[in-house]
JSON list of C-alpha atoms and ligand atoms in Angstrom, two decimals:
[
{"chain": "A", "resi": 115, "resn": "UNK", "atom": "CA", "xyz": [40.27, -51.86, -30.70]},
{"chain": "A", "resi": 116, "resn": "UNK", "atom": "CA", "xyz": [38.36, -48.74, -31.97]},
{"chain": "A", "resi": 117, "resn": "UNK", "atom": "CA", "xyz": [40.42, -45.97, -31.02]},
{"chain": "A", "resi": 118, "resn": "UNK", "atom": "CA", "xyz": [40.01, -43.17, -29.07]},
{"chain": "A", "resi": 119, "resn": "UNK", "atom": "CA", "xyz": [39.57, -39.58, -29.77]},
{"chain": "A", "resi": 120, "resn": "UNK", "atom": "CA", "xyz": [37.08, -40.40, -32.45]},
{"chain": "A", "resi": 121, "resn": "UNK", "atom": "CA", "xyz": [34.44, -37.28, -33.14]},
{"chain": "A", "resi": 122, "resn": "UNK", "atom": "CA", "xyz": [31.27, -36.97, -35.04]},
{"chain": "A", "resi": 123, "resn": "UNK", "atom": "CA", "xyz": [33.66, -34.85, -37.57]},
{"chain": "A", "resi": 124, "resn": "UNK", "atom": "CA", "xyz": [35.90, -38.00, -38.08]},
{"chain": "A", "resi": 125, "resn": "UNK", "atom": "CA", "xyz": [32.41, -39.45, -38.72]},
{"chain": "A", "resi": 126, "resn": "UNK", "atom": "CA", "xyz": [31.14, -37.04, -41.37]},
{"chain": "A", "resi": 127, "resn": "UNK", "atom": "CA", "xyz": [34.28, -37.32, -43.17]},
{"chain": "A", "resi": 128, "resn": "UNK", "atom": "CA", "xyz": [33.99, -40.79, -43.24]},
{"chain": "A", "resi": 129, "resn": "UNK", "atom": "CA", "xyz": [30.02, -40.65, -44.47]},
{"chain": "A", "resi": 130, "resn": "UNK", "atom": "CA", "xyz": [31.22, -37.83, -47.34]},
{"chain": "A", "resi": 131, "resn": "UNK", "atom": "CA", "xyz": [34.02, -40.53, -48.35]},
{"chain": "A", "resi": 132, "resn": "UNK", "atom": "CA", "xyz": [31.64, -43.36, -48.52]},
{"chain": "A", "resi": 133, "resn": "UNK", "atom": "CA", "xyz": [29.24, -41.23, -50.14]},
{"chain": "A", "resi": 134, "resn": "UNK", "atom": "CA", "xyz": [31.80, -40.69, -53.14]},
{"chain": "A", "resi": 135, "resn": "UNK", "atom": "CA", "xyz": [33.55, -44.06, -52.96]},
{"chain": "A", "resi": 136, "resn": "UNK", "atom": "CA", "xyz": [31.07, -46.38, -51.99]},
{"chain": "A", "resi": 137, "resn": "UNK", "atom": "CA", "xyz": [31.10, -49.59, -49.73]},
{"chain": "A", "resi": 138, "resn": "UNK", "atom": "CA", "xyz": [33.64, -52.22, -51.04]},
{"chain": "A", "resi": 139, "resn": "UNK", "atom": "CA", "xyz": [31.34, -55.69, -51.13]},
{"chain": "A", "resi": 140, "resn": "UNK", "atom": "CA", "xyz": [33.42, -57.10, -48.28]},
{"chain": "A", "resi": 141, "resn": "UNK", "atom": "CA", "xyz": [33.05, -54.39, -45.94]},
{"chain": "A", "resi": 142, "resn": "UNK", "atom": "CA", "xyz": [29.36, -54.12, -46.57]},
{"chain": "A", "resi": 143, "resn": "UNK", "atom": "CA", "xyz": [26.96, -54.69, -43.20]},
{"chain": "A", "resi": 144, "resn": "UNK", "atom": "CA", "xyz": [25.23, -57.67, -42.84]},
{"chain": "A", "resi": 145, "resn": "UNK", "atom": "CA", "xyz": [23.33, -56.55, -39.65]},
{"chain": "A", "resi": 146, "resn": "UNK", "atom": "CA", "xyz": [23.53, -53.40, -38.60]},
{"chain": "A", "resi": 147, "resn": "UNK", "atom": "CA", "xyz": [22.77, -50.08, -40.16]},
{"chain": "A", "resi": 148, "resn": "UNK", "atom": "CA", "xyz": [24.25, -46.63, -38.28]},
{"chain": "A", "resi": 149, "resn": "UNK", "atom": "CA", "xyz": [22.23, -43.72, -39.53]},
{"chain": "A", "resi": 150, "resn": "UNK", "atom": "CA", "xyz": [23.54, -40.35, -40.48]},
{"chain": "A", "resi": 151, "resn": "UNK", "atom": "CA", "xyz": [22.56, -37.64, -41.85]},
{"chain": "A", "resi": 152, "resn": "UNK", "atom": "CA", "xyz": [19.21, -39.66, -42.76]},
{"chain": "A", "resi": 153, "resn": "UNK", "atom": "CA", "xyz": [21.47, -41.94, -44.82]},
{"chain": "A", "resi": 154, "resn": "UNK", "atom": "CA", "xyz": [22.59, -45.95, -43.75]},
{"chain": "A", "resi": 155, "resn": "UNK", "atom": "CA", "xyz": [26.26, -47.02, -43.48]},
{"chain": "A", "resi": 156, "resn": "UNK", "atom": "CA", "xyz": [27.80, -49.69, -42.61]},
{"chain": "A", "resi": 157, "resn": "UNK", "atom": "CA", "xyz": [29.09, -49.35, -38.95]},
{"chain": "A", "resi": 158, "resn": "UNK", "atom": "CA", "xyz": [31.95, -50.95, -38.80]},
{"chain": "A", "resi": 159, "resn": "UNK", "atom": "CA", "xyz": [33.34, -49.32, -42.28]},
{"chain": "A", "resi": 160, "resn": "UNK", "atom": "CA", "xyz": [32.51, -46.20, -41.20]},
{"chain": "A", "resi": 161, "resn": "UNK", "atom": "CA", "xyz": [34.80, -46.58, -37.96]},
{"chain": "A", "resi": 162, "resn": "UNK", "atom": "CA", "xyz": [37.56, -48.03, -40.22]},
{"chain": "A", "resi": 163, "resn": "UNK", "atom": "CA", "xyz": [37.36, -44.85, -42.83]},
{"chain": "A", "resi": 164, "resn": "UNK", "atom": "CA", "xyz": [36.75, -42.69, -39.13]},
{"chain": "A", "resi": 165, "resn": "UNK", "atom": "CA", "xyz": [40.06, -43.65, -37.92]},
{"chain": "A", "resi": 166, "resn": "UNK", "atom": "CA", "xyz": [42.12, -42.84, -41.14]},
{"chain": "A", "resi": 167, "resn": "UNK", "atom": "CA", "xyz": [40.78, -38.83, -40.64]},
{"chain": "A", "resi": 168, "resn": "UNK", "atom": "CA", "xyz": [41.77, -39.24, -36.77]},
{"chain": "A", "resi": 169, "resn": "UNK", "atom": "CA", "xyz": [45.26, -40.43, -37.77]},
{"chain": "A", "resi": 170, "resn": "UNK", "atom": "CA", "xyz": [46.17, -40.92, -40.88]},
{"chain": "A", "resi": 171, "resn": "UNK", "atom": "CA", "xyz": [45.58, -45.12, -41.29]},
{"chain": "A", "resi": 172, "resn": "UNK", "atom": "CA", "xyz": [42.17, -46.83, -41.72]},
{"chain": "A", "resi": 173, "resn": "UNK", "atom": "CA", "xyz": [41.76, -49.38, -38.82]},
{"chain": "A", "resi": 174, "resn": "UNK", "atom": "CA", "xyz": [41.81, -53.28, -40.14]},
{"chain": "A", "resi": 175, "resn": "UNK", "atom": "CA", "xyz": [38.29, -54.65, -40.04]},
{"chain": "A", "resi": 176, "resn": "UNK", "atom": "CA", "xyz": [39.45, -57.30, -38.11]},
{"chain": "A", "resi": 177, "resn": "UNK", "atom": "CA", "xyz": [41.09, -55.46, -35.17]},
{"chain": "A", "resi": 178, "resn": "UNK", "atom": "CA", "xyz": [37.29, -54.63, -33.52]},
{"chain": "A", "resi": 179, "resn": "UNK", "atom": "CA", "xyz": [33.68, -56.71, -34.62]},
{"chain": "A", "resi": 180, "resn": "UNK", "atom": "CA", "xyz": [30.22, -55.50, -35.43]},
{"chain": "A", "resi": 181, "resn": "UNK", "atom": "CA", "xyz": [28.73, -55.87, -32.56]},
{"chain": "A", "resi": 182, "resn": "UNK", "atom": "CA", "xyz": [31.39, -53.90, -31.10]},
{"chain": "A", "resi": 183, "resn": "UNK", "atom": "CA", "xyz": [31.32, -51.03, -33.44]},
{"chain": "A", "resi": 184, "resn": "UNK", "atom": "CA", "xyz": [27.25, -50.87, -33.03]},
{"chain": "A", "resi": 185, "resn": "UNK", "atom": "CA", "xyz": [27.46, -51.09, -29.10]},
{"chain": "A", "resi": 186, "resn": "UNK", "atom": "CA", "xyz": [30.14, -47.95, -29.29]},
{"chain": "A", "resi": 187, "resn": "UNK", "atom": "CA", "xyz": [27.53, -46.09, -31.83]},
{"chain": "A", "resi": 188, "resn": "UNK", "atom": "CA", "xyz": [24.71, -46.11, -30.04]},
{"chain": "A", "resi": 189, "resn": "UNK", "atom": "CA", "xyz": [26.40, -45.80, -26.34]},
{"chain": "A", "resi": 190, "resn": "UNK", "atom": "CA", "xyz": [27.14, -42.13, -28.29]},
{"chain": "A", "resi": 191, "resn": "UNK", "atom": "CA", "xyz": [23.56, -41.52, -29.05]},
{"chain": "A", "resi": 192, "resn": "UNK", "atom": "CA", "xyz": [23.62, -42.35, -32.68]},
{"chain": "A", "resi": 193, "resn": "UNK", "atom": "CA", "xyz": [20.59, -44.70, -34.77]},
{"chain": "A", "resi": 194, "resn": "UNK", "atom": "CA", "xyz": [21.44, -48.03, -35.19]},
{"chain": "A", "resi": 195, "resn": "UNK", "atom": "CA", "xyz": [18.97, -49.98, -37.16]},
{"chain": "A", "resi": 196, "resn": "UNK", "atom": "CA", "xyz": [19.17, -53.97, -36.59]},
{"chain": "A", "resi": 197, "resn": "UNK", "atom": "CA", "xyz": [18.16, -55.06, -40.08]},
{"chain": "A", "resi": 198, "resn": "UNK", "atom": "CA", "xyz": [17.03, -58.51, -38.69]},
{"chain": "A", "resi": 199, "resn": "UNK", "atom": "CA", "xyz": [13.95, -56.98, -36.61]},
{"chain": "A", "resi": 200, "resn": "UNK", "atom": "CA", "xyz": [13.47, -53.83, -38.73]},
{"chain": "A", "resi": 201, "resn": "UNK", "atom": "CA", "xyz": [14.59, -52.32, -34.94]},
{"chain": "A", "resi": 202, "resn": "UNK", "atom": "CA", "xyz": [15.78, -49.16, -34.09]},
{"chain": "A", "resi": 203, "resn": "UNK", "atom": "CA", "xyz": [18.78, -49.06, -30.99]},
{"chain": "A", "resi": 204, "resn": "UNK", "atom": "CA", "xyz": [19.20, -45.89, -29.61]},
{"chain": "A", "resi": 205, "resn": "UNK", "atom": "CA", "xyz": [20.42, -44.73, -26.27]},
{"chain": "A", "resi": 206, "resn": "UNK", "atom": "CA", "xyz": [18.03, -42.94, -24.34]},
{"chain": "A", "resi": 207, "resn": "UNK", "atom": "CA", "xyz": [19.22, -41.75, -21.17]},
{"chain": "A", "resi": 208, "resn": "UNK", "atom": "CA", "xyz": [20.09, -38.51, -21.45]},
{"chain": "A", "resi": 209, "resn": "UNK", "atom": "CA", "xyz": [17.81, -35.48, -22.04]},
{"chain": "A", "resi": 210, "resn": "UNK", "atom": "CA", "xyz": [20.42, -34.27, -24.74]},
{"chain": "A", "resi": 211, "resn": "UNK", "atom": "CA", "xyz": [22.14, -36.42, -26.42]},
{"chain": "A", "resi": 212, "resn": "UNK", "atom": "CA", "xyz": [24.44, -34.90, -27.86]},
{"chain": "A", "resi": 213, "resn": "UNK", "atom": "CA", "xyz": [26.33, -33.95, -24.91]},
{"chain": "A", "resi": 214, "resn": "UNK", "atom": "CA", "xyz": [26.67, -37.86, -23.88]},
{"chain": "A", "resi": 215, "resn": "UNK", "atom": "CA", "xyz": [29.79, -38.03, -25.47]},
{"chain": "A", "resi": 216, "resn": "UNK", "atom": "CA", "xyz": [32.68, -36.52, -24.13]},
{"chain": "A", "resi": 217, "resn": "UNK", "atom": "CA", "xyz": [33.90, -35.04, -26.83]},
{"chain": "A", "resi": 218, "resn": "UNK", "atom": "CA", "xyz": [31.07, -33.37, -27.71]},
{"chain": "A", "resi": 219, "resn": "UNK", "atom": "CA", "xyz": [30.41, -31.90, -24.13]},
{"chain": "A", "resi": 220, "resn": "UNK", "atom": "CA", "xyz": [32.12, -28.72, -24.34]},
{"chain": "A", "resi": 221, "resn": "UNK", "atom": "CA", "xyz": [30.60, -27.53, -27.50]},
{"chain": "A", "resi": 222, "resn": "UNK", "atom": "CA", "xyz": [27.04, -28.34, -26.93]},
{"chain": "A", "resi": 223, "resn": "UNK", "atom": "CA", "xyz": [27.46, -26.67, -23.88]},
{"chain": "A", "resi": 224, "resn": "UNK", "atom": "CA", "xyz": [28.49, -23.92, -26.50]},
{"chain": "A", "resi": 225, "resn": "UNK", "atom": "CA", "xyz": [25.71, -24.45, -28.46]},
{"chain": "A", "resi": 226, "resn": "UNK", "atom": "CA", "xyz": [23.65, -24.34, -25.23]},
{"chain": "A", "resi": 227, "resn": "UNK", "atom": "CA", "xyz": [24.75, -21.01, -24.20]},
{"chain": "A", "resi": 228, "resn": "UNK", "atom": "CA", "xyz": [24.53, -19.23, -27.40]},
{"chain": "A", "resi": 229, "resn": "UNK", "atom": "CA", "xyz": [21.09, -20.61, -28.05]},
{"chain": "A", "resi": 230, "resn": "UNK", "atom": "CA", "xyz": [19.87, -19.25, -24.33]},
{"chain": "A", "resi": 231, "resn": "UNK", "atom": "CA", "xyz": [21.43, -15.84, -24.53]},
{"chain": "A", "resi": 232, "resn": "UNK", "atom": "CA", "xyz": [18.07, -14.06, -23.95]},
{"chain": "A", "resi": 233, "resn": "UNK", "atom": "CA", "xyz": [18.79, -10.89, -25.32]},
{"chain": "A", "resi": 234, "resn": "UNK", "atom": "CA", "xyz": [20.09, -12.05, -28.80]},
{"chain": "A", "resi": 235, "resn": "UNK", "atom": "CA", "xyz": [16.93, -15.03, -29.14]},
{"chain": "A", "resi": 236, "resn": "UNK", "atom": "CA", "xyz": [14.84, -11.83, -28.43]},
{"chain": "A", "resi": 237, "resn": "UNK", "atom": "CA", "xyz": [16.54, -9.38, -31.05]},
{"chain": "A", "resi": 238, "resn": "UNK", "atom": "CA", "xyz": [16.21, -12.93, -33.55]},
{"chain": "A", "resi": 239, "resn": "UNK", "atom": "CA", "xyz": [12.01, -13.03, -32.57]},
{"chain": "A", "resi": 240, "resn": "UNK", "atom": "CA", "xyz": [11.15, -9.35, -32.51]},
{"chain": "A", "resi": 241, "resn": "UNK", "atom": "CA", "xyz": [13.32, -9.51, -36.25]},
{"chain": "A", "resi": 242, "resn": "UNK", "atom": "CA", "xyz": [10.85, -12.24, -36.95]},
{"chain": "A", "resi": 243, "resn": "UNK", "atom": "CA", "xyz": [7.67, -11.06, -36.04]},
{"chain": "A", "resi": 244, "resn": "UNK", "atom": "CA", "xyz": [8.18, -7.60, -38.03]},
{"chain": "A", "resi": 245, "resn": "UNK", "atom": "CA", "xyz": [8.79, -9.67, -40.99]},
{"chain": "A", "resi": 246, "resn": "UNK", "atom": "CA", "xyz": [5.90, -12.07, -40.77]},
{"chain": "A", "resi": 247, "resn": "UNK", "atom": "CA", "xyz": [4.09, -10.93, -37.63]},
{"chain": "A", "resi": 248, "resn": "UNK", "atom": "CA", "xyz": [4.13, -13.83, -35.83]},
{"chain": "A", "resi": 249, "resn": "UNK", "atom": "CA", "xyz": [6.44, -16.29, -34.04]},
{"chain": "A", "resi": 250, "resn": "UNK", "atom": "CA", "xyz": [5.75, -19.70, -35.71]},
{"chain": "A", "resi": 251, "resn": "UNK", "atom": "CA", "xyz": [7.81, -22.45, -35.76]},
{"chain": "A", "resi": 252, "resn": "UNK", "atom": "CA", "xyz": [10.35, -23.11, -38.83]},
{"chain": "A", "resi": 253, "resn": "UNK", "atom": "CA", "xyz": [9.67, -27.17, -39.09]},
{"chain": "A", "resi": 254, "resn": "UNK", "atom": "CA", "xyz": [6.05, -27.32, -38.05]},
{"chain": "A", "resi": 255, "resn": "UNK", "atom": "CA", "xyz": [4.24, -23.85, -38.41]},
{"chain": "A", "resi": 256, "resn": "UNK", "atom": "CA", "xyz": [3.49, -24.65, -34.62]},
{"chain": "A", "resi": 257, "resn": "UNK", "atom": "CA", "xyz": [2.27, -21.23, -32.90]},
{"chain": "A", "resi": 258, "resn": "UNK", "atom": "CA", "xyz": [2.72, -20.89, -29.31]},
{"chain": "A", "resi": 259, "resn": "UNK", "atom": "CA", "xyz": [0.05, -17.90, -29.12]},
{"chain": "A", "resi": 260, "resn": "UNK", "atom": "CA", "xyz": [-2.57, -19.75, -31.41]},
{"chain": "A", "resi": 261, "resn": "UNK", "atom": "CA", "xyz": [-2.31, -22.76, -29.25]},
{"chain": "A", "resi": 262, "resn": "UNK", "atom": "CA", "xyz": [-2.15, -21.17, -25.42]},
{"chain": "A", "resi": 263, "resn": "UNK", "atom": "CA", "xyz": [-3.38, -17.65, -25.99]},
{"chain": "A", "resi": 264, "resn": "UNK", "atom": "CA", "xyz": [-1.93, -14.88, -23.95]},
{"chain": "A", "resi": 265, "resn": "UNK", "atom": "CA", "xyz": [0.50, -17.50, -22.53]},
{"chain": "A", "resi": 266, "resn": "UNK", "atom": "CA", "xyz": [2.24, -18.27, -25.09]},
{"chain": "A", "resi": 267, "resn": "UNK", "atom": "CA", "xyz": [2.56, -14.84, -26.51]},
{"chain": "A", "resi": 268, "resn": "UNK", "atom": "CA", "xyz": [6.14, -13.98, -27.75]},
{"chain": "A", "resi": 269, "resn": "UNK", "atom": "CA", "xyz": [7.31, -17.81, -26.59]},
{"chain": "A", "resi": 270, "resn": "UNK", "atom": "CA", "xyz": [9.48, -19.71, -29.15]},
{"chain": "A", "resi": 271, "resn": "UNK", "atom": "CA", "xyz": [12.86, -21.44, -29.08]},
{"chain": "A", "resi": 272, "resn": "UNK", "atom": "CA", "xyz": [15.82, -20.35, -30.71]},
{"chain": "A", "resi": 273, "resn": "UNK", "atom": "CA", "xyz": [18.20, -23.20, -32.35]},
{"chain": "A", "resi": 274, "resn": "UNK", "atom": "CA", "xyz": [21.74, -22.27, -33.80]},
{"chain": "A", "resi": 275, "resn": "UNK", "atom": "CA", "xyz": [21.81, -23.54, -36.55]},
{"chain": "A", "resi": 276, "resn": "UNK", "atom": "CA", "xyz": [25.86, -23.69, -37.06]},
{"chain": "A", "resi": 277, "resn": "UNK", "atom": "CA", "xyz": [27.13, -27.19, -36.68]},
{"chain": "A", "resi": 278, "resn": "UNK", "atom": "CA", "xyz": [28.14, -27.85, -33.19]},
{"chain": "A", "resi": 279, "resn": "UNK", "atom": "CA", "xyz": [31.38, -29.53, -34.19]},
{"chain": "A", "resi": 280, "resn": "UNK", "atom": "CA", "xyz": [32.30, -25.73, -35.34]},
{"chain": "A", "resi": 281, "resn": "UNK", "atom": "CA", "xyz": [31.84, -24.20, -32.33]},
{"chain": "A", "resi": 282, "resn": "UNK", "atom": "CA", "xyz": [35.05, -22.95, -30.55]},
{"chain": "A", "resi": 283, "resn": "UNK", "atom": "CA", "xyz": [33.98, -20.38, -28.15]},
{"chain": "A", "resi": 284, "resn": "UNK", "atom": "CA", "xyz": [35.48, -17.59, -30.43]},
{"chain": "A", "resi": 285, "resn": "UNK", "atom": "CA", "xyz": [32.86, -17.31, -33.17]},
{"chain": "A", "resi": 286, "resn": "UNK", "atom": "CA", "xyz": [30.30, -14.78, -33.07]},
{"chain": "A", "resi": 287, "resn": "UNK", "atom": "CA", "xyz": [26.36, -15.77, -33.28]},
{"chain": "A", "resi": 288, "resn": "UNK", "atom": "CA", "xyz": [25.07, -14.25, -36.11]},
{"chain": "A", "resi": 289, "resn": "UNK", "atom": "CA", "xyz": [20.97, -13.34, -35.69]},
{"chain": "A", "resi": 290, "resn": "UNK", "atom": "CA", "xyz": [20.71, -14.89, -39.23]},
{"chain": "A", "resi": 291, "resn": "UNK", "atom": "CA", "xyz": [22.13, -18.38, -37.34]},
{"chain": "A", "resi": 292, "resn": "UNK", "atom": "CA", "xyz": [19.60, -18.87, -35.22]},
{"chain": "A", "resi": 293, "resn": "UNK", "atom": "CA", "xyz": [16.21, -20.93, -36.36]},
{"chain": "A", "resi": 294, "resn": "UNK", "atom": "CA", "xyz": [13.26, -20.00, -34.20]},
{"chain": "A", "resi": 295, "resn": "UNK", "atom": "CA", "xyz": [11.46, -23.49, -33.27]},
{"chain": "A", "resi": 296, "resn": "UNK", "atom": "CA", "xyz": [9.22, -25.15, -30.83]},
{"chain": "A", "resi": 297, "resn": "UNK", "atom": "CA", "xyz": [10.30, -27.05, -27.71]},
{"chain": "A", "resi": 298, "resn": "UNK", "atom": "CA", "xyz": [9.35, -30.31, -29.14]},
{"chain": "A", "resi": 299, "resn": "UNK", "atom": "CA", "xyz": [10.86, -29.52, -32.78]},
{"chain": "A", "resi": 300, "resn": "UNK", "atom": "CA", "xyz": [14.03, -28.35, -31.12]},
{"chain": "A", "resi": 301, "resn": "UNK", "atom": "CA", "xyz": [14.61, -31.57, -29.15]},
{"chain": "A", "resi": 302, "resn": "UNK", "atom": "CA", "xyz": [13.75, -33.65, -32.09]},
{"chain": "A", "resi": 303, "resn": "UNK", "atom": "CA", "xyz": [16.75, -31.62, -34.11]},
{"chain": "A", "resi": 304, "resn": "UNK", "atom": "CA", "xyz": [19.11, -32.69, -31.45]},
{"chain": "A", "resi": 305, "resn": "UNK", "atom": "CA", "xyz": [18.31, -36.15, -31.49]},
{"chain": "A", "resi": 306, "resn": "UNK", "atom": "CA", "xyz": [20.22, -36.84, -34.17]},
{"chain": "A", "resi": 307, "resn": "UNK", "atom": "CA", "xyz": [23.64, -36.83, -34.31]},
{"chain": "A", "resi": 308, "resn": "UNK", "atom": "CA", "xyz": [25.16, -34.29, -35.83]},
{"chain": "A", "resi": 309, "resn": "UNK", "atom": "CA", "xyz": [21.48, -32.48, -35.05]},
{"chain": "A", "resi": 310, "resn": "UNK", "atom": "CA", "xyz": [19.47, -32.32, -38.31]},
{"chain": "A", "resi": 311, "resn": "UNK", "atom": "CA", "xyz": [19.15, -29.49, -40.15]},
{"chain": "A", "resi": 312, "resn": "UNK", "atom": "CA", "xyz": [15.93, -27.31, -40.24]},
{"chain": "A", "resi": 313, "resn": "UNK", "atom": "CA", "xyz": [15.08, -28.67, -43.89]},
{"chain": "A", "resi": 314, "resn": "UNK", "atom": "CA", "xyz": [15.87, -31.99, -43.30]},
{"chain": "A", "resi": 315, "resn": "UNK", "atom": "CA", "xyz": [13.35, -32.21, -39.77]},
{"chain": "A", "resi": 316, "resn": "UNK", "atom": "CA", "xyz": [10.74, -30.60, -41.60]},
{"chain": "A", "resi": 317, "resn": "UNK", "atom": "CA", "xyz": [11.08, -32.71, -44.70]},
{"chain": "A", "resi": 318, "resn": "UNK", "atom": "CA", "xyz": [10.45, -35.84, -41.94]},
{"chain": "A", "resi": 319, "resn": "UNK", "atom": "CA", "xyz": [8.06, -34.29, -40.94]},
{"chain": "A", "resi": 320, "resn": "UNK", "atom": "CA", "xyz": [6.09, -33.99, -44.31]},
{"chain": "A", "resi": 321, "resn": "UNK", "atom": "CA", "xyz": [7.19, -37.65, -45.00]},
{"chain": "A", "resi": 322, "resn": "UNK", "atom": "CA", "xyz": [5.55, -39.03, -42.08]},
{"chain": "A", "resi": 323, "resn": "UNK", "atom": "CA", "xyz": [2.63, -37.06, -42.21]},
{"chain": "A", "resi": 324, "resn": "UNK", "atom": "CA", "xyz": [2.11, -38.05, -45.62]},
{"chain": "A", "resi": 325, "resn": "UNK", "atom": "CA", "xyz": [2.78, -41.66, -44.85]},
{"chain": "A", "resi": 326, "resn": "UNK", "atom": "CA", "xyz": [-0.02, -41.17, -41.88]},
{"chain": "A", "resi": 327, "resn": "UNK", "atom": "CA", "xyz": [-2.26, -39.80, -44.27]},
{"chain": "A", "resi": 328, "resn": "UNK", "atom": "CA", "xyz": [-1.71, -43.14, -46.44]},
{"chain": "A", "resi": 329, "resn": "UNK", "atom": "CA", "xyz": [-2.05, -45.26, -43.85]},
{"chain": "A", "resi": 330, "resn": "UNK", "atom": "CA", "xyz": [-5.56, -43.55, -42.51]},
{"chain": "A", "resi": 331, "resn": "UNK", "atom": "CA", "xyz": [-6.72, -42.69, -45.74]},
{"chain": "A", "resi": 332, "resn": "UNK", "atom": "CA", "xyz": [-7.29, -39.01, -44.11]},
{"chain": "A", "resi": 333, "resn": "UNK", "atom": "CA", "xyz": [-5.12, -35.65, -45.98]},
{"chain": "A", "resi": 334, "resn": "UNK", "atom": "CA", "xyz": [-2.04, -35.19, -45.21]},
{"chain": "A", "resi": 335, "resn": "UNK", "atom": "CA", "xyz": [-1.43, -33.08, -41.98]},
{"chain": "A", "resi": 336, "resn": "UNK", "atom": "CA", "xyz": [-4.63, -34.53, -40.48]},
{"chain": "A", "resi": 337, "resn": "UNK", "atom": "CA", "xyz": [-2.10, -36.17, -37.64]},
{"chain": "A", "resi": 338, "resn": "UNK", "atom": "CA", "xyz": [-0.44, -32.79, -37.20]},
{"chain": "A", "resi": 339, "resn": "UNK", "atom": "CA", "xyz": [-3.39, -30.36, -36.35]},
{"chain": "A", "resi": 340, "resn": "UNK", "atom": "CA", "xyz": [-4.52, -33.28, -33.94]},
{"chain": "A", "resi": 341, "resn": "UNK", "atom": "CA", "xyz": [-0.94, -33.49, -32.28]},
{"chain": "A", "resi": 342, "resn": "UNK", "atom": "CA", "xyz": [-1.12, -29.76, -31.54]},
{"chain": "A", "resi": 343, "resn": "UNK", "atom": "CA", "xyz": [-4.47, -29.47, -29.73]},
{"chain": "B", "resi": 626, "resn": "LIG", "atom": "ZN1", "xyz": [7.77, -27.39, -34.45]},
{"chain": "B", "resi": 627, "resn": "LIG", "atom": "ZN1", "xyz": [19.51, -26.36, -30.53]}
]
């Protein structure tokens, strides 16, 4: 049984561990592929390794099966790719998915709150547009005012940018700690699990723009201006 009480920090620390030690051939996937980070694992290994950070003993492989340990990934909002169809399962039913699992509730609510305190997403914009003199987003260079004129003046999201599985309620936001993003570039940050990083969404970004650009034989960032009118 995969025990409970397991957290997308158990999860990281498993992913770091692989990352150093690598997959031992028998514990290697034959089906499934659980993204993190942008990087593959091996689902059921990575619940094994998991379980040894939650308490102290890696789980037996054969005390839970694949199909088990892909079903409990993506019930928690996480990428599973099936390598047989080249197919993507991902849980959709939530508008955030990070706060589908339970143990991540309280802090994205946390994460939530600090992100919608108006007065310190204002002090973070008006910083912003003194610097640069404009309020455009970090990923995509999106600009509210370019696109919607007068009403989109001074509109853009904040995102903290401090990993949600360190949020306790105590810390204080920083302005630094907040990225200033739009609404569609914010959701797609959360939609991984743990969110992506600034760098890492717009580096996607750039990938699969380029990779349109291949595919149409246009320049890269063709797709993007089109997306925004
Ligand atoms: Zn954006
Ligand atoms: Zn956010």
């Amino acid at each position: 049984m995969i025990p409970k009480g397991l957290t997308s920090v158990h999860f990281e620390s498993a992913a770091k561990e692989i990352d150093r030690d690598g997959v031992p051939n028998e514990r290697a996937s034959v089906h499934y592929d659980l993204v993190l980070n942008g990087k593959k694992y091996p689902p059921k290994y990575v619940i094994s390794i998991a379980a040894k950070y939650l308490d102290g003993e890696e789980l037996s492989s054969d005390s839970f099966n694949a199909v088990e340990a892909k079903n409990y990934f993506v019930s928690r909002g996480y990428r599973v790719i099936d390598r047989r169809e080249g197919k993507t399962e991902r849980h959709i039913a939530i508008e955030d998915d990070e706060s589908a699992s339970p143990e991540g509730k309280e802090r994205f609510r946390l994460h939530r709150l600090k992100e919608r305190d108006a007065a310190f997403s204002k002090k973070a914009k008006v910083k912003r547009l003194r610097q640069t003199g404009a309020l455009r987003c970090e990923v995509c260079k999106f600009s509210f005012l370019d696109v919607y004129g007068e009403l989109g003046e001074g509109f853009i999201e904040a995102h903290h940018t401090v990993p949600i599985s360190e949020l306790d309620g105590k810390r204080k936001t920083q302005i630094s700690e907040l990225a200033l993003v739009c609404s569609n570039c914010h959701r797609m940050l959360h939609r991984e699990k743990p969110a992506l990083s600034v760098g890492q969404l717009r580096k996607r970004v750039a990938e699969q723009s380029e990779s349109n650009a291949i595919q149409e034989g246009g320049k890269p960032f063709a797709n993007l201006r089109v997306c925004r009118l």
